[in-house]
Coordinates of C-alpha atoms in Angstrom, one line a residue:
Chain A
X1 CA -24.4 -25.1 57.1
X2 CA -20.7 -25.2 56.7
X3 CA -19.3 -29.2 55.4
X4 CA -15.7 -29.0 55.3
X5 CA -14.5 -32.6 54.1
X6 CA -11.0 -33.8 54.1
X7 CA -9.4 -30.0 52.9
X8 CA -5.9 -29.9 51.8
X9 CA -4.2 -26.7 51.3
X10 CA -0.8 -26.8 49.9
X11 CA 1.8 -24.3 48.4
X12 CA 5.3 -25.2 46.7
X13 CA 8.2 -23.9 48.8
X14 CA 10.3 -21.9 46.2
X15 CA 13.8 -23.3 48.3
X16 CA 12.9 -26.9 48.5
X17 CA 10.4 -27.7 46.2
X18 CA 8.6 -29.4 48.4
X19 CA 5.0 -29.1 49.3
X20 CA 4.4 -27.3 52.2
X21 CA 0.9 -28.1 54.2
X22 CA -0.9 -25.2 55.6
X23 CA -4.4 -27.1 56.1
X24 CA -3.8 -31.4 55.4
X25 CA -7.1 -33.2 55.5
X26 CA -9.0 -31.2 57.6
X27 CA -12.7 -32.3 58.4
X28 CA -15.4 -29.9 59.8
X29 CA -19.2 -29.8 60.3
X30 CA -20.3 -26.6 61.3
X31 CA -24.4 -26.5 62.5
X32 CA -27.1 -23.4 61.0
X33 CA -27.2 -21.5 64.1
X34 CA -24.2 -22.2 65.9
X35 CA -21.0 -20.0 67.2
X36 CA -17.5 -21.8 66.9
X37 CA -14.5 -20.2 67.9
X38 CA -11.5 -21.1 65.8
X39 CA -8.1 -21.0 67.8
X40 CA -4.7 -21.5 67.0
X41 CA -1.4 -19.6 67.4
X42 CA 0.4 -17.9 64.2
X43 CA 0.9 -20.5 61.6
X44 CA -1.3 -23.1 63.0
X45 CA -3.3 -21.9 59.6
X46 CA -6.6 -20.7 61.1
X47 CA -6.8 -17.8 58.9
X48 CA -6.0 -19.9 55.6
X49 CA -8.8 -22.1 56.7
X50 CA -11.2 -18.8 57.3
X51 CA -10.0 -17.7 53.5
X52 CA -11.6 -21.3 52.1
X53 CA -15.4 -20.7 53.9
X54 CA -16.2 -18.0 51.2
X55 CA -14.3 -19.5 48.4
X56 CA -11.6 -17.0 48.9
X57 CA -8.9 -19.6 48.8
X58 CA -9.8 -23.1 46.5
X59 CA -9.1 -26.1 48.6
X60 CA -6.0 -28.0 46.8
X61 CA -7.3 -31.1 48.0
X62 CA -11.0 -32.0 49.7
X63 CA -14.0 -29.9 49.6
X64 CA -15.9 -27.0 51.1
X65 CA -19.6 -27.3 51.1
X66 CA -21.4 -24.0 52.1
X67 CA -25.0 -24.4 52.4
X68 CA -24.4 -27.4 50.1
X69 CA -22.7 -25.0 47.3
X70 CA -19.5 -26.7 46.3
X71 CA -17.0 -23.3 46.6
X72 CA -15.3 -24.9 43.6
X73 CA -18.0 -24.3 41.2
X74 CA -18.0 -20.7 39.3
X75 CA -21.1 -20.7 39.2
X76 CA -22.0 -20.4 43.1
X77 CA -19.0 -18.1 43.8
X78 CA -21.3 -14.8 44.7
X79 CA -23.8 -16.6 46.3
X80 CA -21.3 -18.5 48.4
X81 CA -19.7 -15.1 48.9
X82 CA -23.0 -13.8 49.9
X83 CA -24.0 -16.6 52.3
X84 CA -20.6 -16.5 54.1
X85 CA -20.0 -12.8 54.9
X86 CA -16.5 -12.4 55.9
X87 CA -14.6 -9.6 57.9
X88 CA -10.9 -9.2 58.5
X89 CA -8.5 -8.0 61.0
X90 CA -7.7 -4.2 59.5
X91 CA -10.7 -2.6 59.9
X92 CA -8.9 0.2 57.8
X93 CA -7.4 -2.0 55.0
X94 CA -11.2 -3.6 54.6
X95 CA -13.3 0.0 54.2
X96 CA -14.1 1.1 50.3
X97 CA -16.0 4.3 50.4
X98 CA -15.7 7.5 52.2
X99 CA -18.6 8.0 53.9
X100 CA -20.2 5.0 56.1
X101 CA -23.5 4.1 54.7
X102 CA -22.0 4.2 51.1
X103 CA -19.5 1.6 52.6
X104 CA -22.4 -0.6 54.1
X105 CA -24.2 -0.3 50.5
X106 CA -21.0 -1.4 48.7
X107 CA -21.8 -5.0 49.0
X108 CA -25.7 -4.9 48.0
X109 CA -24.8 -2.6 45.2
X110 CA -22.0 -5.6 44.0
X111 CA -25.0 -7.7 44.0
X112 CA -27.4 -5.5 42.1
X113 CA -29.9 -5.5 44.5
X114 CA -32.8 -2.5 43.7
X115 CA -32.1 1.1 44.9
X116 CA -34.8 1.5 48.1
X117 CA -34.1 -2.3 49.0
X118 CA -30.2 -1.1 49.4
X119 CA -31.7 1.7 51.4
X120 CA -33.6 -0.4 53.6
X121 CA -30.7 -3.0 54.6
X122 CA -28.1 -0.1 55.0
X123 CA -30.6 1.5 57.7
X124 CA -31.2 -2.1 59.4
X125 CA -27.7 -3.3 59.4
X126 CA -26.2 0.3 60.7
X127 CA -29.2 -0.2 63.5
X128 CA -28.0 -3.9 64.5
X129 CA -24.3 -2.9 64.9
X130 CA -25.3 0.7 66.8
X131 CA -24.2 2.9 64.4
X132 CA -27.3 4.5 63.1
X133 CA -25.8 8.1 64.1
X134 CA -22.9 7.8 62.4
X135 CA -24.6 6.8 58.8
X136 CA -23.0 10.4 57.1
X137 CA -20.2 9.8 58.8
X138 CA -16.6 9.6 57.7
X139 CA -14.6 6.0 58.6
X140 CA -11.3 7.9 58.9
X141 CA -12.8 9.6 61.3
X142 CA -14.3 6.5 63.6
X143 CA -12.6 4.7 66.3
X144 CA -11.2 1.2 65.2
X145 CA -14.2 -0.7 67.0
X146 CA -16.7 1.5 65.6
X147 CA -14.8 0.7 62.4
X148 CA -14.9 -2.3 63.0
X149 CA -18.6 -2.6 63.3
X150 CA -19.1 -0.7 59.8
X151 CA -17.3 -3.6 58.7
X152 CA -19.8 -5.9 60.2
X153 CA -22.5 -4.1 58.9
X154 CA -21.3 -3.9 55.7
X155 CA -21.3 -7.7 55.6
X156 CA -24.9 -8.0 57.3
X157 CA -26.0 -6.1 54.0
X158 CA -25.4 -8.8 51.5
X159 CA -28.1 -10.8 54.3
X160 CA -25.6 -13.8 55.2
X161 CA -26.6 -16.3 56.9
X162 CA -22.8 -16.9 58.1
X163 CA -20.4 -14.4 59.1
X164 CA -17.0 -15.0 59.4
X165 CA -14.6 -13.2 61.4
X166 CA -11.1 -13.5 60.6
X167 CA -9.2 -12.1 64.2
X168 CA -11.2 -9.0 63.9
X169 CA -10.2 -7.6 67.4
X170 CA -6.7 -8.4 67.0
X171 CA -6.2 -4.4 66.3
X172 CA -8.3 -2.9 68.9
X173 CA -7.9 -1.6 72.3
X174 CA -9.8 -3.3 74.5
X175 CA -13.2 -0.9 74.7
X176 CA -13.1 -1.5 70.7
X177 CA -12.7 -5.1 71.3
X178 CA -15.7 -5.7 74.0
X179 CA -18.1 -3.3 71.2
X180 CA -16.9 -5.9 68.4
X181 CA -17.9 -9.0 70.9
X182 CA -20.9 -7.5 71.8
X183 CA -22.2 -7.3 68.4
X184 CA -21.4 -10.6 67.3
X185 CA -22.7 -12.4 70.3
X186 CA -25.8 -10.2 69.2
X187 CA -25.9 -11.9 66.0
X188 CA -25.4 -14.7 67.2
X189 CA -28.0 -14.7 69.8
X190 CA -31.0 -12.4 69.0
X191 CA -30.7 -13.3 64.7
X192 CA -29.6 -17.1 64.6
X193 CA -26.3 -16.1 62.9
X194 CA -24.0 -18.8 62.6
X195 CA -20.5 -17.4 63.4
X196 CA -17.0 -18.5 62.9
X197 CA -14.7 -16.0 65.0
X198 CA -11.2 -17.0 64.2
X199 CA -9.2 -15.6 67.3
X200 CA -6.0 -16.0 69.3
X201 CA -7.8 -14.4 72.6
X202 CA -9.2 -17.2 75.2
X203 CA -11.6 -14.8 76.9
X204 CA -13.2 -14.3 73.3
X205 CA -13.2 -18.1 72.0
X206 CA -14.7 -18.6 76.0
X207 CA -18.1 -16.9 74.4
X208 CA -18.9 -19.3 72.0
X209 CA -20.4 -22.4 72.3
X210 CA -17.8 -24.5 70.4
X211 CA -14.3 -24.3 70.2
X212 CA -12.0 -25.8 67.7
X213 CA -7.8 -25.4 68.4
X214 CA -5.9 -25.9 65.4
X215 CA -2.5 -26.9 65.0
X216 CA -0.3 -27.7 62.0
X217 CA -3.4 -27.4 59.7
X218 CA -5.1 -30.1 61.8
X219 CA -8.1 -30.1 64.2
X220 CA -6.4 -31.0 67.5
X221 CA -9.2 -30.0 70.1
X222 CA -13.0 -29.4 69.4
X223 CA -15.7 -29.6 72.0
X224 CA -17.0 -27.0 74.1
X225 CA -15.7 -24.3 75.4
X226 CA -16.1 -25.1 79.4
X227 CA -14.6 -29.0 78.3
X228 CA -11.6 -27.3 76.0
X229 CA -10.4 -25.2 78.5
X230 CA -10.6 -28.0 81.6
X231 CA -7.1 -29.6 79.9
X232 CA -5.2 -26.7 80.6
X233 CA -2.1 -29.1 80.4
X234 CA -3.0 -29.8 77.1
X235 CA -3.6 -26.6 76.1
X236 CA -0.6 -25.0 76.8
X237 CA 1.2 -27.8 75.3
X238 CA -0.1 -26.3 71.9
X239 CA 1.4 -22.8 72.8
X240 CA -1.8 -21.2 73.5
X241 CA -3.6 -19.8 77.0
X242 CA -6.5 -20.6 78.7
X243 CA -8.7 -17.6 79.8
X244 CA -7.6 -15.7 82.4
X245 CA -10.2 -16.7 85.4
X246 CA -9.4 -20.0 84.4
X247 CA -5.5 -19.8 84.9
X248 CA -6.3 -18.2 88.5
X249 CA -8.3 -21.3 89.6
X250 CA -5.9 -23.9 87.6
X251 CA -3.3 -22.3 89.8
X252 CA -5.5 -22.0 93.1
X253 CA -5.9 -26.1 92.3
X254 CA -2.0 -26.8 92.1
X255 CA -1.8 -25.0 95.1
X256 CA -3.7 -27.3 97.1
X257 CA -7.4 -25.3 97.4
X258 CA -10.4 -27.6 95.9
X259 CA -11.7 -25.4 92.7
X260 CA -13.8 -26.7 89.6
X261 CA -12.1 -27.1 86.7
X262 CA -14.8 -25.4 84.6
X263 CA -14.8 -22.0 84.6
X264 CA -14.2 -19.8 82.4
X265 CA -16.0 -16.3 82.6
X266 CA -15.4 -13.6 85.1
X267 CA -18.9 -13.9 86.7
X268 CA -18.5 -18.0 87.1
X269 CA -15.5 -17.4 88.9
X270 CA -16.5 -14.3 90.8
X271 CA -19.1 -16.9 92.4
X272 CA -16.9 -19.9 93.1
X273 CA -14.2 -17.4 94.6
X274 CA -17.3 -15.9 96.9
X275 CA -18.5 -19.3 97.9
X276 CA -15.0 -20.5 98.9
X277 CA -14.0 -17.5 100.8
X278 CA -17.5 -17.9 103.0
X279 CA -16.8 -21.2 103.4
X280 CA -13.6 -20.5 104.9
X281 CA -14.8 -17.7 107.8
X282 CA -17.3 -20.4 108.7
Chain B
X1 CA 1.0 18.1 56.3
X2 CA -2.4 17.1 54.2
X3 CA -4.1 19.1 56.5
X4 CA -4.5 22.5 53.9
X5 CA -5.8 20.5 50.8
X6 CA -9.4 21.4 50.8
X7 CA -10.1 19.3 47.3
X8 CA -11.5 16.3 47.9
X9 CA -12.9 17.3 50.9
X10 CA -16.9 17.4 51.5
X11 CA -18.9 19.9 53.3
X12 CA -22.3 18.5 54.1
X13 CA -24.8 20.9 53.7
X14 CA -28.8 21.9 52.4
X15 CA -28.1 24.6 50.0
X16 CA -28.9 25.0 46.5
X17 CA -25.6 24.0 45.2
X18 CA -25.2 21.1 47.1
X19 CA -28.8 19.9 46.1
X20 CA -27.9 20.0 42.6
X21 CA -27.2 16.7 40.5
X22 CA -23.2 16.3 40.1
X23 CA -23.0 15.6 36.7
X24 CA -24.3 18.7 35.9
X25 CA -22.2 20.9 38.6
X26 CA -19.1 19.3 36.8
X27 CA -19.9 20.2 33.5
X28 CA -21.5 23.5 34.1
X29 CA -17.6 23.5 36.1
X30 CA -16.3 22.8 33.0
X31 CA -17.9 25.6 31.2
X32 CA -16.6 27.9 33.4
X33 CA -13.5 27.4 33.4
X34 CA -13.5 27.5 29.4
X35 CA -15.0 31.0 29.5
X36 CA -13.1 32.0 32.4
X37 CA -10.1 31.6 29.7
X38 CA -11.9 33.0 26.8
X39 CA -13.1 36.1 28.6
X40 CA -10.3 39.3 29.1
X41 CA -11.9 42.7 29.2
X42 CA -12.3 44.0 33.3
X43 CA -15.8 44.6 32.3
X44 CA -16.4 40.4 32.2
X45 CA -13.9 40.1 34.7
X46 CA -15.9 42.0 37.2
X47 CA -19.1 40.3 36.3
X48 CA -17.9 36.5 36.3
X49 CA -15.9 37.9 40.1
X50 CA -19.9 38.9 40.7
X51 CA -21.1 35.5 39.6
X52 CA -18.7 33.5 41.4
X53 CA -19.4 35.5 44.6
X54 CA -23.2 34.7 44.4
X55 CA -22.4 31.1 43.8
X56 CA -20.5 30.8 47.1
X57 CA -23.5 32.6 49.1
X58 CA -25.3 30.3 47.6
X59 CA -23.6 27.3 48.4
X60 CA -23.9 28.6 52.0
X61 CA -20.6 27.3 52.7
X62 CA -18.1 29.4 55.3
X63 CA -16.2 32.0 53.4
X64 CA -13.2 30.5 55.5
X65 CA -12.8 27.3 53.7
X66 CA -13.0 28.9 50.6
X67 CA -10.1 30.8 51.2
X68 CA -8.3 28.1 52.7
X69 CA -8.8 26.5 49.4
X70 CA -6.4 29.4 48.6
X71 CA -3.6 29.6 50.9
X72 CA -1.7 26.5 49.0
X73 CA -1.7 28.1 45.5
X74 CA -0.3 31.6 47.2
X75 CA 3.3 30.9 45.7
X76 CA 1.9 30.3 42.3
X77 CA -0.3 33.1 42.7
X78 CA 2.6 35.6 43.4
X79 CA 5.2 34.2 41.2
X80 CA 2.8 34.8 38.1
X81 CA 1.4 38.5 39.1
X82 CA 5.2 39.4 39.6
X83 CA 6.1 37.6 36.4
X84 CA 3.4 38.8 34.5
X85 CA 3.5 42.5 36.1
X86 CA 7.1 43.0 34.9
X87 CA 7.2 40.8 31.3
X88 CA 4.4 42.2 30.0
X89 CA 4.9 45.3 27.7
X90 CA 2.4 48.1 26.3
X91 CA 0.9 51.2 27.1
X92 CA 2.5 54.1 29.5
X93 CA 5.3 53.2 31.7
X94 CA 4.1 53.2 35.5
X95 CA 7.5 53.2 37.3
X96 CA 11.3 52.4 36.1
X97 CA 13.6 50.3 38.5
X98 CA 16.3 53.3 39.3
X99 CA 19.2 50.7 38.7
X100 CA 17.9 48.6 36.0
X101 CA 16.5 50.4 33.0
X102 CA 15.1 47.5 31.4
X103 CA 13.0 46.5 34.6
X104 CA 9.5 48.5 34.2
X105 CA 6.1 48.3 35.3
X106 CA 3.7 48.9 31.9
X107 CA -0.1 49.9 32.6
X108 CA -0.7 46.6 30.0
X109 CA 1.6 45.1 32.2
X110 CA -0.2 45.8 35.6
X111 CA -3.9 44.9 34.2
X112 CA -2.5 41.8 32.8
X113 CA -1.1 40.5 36.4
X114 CA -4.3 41.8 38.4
X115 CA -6.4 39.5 36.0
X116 CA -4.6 36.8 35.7
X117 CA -4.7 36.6 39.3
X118 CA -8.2 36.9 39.4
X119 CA -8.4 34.4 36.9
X120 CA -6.6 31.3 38.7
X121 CA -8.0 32.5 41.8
X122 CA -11.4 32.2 40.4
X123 CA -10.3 28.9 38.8
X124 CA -9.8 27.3 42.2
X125 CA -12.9 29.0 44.3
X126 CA -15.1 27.1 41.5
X127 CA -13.1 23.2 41.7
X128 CA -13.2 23.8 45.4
X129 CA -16.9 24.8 45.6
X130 CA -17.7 21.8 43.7
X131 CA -16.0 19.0 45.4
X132 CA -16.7 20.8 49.2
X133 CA -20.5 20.5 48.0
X134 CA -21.1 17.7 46.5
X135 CA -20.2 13.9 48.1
X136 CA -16.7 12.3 46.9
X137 CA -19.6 9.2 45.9
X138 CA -21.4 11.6 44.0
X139 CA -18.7 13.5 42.1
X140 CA -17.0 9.8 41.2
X141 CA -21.0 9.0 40.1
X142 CA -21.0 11.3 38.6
X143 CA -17.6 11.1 36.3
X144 CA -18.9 7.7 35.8
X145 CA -21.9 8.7 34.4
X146 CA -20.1 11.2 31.9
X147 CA -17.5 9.0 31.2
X148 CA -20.0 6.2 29.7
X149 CA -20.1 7.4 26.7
X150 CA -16.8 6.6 26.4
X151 CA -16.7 3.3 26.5
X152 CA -17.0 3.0 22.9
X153 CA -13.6 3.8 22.8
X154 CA -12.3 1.6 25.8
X155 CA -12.4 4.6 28.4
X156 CA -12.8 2.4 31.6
X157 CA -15.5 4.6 33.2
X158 CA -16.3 2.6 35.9
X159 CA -12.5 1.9 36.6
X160 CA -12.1 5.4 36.9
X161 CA -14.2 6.2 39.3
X162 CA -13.6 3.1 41.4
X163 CA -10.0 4.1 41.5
X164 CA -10.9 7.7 42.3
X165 CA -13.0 6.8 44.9
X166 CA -10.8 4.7 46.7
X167 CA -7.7 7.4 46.3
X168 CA -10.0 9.6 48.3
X169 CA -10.9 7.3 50.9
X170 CA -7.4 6.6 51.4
X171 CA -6.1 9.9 51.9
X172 CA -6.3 10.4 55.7
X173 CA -4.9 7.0 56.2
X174 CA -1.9 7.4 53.9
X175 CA -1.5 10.8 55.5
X176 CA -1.8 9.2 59.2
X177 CA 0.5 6.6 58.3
X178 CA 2.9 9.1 56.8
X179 CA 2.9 10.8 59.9
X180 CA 3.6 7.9 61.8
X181 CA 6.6 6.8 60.0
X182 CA 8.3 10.0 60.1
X183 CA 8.0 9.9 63.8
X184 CA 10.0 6.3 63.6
X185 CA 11.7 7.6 61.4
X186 CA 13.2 11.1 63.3
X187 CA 12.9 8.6 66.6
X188 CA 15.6 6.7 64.6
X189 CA 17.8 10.0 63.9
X190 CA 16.3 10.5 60.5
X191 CA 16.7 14.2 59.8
X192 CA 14.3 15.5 57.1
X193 CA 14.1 18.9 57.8
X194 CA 18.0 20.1 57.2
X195 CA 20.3 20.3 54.2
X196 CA 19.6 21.2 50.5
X197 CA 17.1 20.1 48.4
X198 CA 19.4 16.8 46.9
X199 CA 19.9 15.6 50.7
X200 CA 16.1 16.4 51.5
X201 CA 14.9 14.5 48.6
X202 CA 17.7 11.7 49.8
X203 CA 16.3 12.3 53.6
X204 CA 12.5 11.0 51.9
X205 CA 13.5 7.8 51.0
X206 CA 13.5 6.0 54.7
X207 CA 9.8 7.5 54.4
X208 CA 8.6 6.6 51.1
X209 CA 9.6 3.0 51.2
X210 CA 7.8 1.5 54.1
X211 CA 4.8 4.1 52.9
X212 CA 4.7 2.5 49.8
X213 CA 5.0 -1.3 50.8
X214 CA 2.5 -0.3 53.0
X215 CA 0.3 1.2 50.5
X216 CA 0.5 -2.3 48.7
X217 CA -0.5 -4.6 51.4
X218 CA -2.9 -2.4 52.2
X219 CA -4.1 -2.7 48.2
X220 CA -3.8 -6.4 48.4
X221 CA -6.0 -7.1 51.9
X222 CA -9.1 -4.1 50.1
X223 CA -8.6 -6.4 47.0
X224 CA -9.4 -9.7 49.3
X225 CA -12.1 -7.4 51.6
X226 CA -13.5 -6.6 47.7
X227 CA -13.9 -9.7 46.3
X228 CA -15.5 -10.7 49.8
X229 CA -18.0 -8.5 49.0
X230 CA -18.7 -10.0 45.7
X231 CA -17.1 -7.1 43.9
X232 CA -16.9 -7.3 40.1
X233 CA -16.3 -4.2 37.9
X234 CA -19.1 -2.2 37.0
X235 CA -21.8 -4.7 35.5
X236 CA -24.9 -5.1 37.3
X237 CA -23.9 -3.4 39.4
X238 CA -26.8 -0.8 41.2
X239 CA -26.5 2.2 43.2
X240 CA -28.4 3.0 46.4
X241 CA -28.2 6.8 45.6
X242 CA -29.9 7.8 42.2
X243 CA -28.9 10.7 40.5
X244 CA -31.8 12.6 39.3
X245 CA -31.6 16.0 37.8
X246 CA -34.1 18.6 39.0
X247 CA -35.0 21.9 38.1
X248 CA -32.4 23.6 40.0
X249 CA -30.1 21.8 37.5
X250 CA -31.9 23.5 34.8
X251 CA -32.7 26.6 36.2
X252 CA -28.4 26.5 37.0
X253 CA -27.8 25.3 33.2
X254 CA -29.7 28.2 31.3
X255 CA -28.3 30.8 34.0
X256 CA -24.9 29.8 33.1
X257 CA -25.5 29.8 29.4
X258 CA -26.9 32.9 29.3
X259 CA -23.9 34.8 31.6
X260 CA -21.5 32.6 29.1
X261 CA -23.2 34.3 26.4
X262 CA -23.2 37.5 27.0
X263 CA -19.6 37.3 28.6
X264 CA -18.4 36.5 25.3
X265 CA -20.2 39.1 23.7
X266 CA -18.8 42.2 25.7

């Protein structure tokens, strides 16, 4: 779906005249179907990499294949765009129109898609992201997850068959931020979305069922999620955490008590801590 | 702060008026206004007061907003009835200020404030009935649409709108933001309440600078969010919502051209 091969991203730094790397020779294959996690801390250039899946940013170097669609090529750039939905971190700074649904049409009406057909795809997307009610709604009057969810929606209407999230829970208190990863484990699951969900929180990148950890504009981790999270040494080398439950158990291990090294959700652990504690009144 | 303006602002609603295509509730706006200007007897001033209060029971809108719509042009209002009451010369004197000779109240003088109140009042009931009944979308439609013409002689119609509808969408969140900073800002000891009007208008600029750099990274991530979207001006590009005129809007066209015409003749 996504071929990312040998991507160079560069800028000239006005002091030094130097080039300064954001992404150097960065290769990526990313399967129809699939839900990678991109991680990273500030700088690491995740978010410069999310700007090059829908031809946002041109690759200085390499090239980014999107459903074999060279993002170079003018000719492909709205299709590209269309394929690879993206949503972004404001959910205020991403929102056109005034009222919802005419924000959730904005994209279909960009392509020139016929009236009733925009009609249609603004009732089924509200319906996926559960915000049917709020269709005459006014944004600036939602919460910043249900927001946040009009801007999924209005990506769904352009009918991607990738959709990119760029940190888009960073602003949200955490009910927002549990909606948000509802839906696009949704996606994910029940429509055979692929998604790439650029974040910096561990619980979130624990969902998927790839994670990538990027550092210096280089892929320094990627495997799954239960594998990534194991090296907790390693991890926090890089400046980043592990998720919660699996800090508590990393911990637990240093302390002397026998616990896997593979958990990583609440419910996992949950079991493990049950089992243990039994164990021990026996 | 923003919280009196009432332009702009959308009332949803079933009624007539709000069922009626926007392109023709802005020009048959349009037309009012123009005769509202033309017209000065009491006579048509009475009738076009009539007129405008059916239109508002027929919009079915609350009475309140409409006069809420009022309360910010109060000052104006005032200033010119007093301006005009005491200016304007002609006919029998009404009452002499005791002190100041010069300062009288004509009868030509009275009329002329009573109706030109009347006459901005009016002016503002009839904007603010169109934008609280029809959609911010439809009224930038429907500019759009009447703007087309235009483009013969560059008038970027579909620029226009764009821009209008995003300057509408952004008004709560510049107004939320602006509300925000002048918190910081007074948490900081900034005082913008106190002094005269060159240290208040000093006292603004802590406020308006991180509002505007704001307002242009905002710009900047909506241009990226656009583009996303596969935004790219106004060619091919369809609407979900058709306009289609109806015959309300030409039942509403002749009823207005007739009251125009005989306006203009008494």
């Amino acid at each position: 779906m996504i071929d990312v091969e040998k991507l160079s991203f560069s800028y000239d730094d006005e002091e030094t005249q130097e080039k300064k790397y954001v992404i150097a020779e960065l290769d990526l294959h990313i399967d129809k179907g699939s839900f990678v996690a991109v991680l990273g801390h500030n700088g690491s250039g995740k978010s410069t990499f999310a700007k090059h899946l829908n031809g946002i940013l041109l690759p200085s170097g390499g090239k980014v294949y999107i459903a074999g669609m060279d993002t170079q090529d003018d000719a492909h750039t709205f299709d590209i765009r269309s394929t690879a939905g993206m949503v972004f971190q404001n959910p205020d700074n991403q929102i056109v129109a005034a009222i919802v649904e005419d924000e959730v049409a904005f994209a279909p009406e960009n392509l020139g898609v016929e009236s009733s057909e925009i009609r249609r795809r603004v009732d089924e997307c509200l319906e996926i992201v559960n915000m049917s009610e709020f269709a005459k709604s006014t944004p600036s009057r939602l919460s910043g997850g249900q927001k946040q969810r009009i801007a999924i929606a209005s990506v769904l209407a352009m009918e991607p068959q990738v959709i990119i999230l760029d940190e888009p829970t960073a602003m949200l208190d955490p009910k927002g931020r549990s909606e948000v990863m509802k839906t696009i484990k949704k996606l994910n699951q029940e429509r055979g979305m692929t998604v790439v969900l650029i974040t910096h929180y561990m619980d979130e990148a624990a969902l998927a069922d790839r994670v990538v950890v990027m550092e210096k504009g280089k892929v320094v981790i990627d495997d799954v999620p239960k594998k990534v999270f194991s090296e907790v040494e390693k991890i926090k080398a890089i400046g980043l955490d592990v998720p919660q439950v699996t800090e508590l158990l990393y911990r637990l291990r240093e302390m002397g008590f026998d616990m896997p090294d593979d958990i990583i959700t609440v419910a996992e652990c949950k079991e493990v801590l049950l089992q243990k504690l039994k164990g021990l009144k026996k | 702060m923003f919280k009196d303006i009432t332009i702009g602002q959308y009332i949803e609603g079933n009624s007539f008026i709000h069922k009626m295509d926007a392109r023709v509730k802005i020009l048959l706006s349009l037309i009012y206004i123009v005769i509202l200007f033309l017209i000065s007897t009491p006579v048509a001033y009475a009738l076009v007061f009539l007129l405008t209060a059916f239109l508002v029971w027929l919009s079915k809108l609350p009475v309140k907003y409409i006069i809420k719509g009022l309360k910010p042009m109060l000052y104006i209002l005032i200033f010119t009835s007093i301006l005009n009451l005491f200016m304007t010369g002609g006919g029998d004197v009404l009452w002499t200020c005791p002190f100041l000779p010069s300062l009288k109240i004509t009868e030509q003088g009275l009329k002329t404030a009573i109706l030109m109140v009347l006459r901005l009042s009016l002016l503002v009931v009839v904007t603010s009935l169109l934008t609280l009944t029809t959609s911010p979308l439809m009224l930038t439609d429907g500019i759009e649409k009447l703007l087309k013409p235009f483009e013969i002689i560059k008038v970027p119609a579909h620029e226009i709108a764009m821009m209008m509808t995003i300057a509408i969408r952004f008004i709560p969140t510049l107004s939320e933001e602006t509300e925000k900073i002048i918190k910081a800002q007074t948490a900081r000891g900034a005082d913008f309440e106190s002094g005269n009007i060159l240290k208040r208008a000093k006292a603004m600029i802590p406020l308006l600078v991180p509002l505007f750099i704001s307002a242009f990274r905002r710009a900047d991530d909506l241009a990226v969010a656009m583009d996303s979207r596969c935004y790219h001006g106004g060619k091919n590009r369809t609407r979900m919502k058709q306009m289609k005129m109806t015959w309300r809007d030409g039942v509403a066209a002749i009823v207005l051209v007739l009251a125009s015409v005989l306006l203009l003749a008494i």
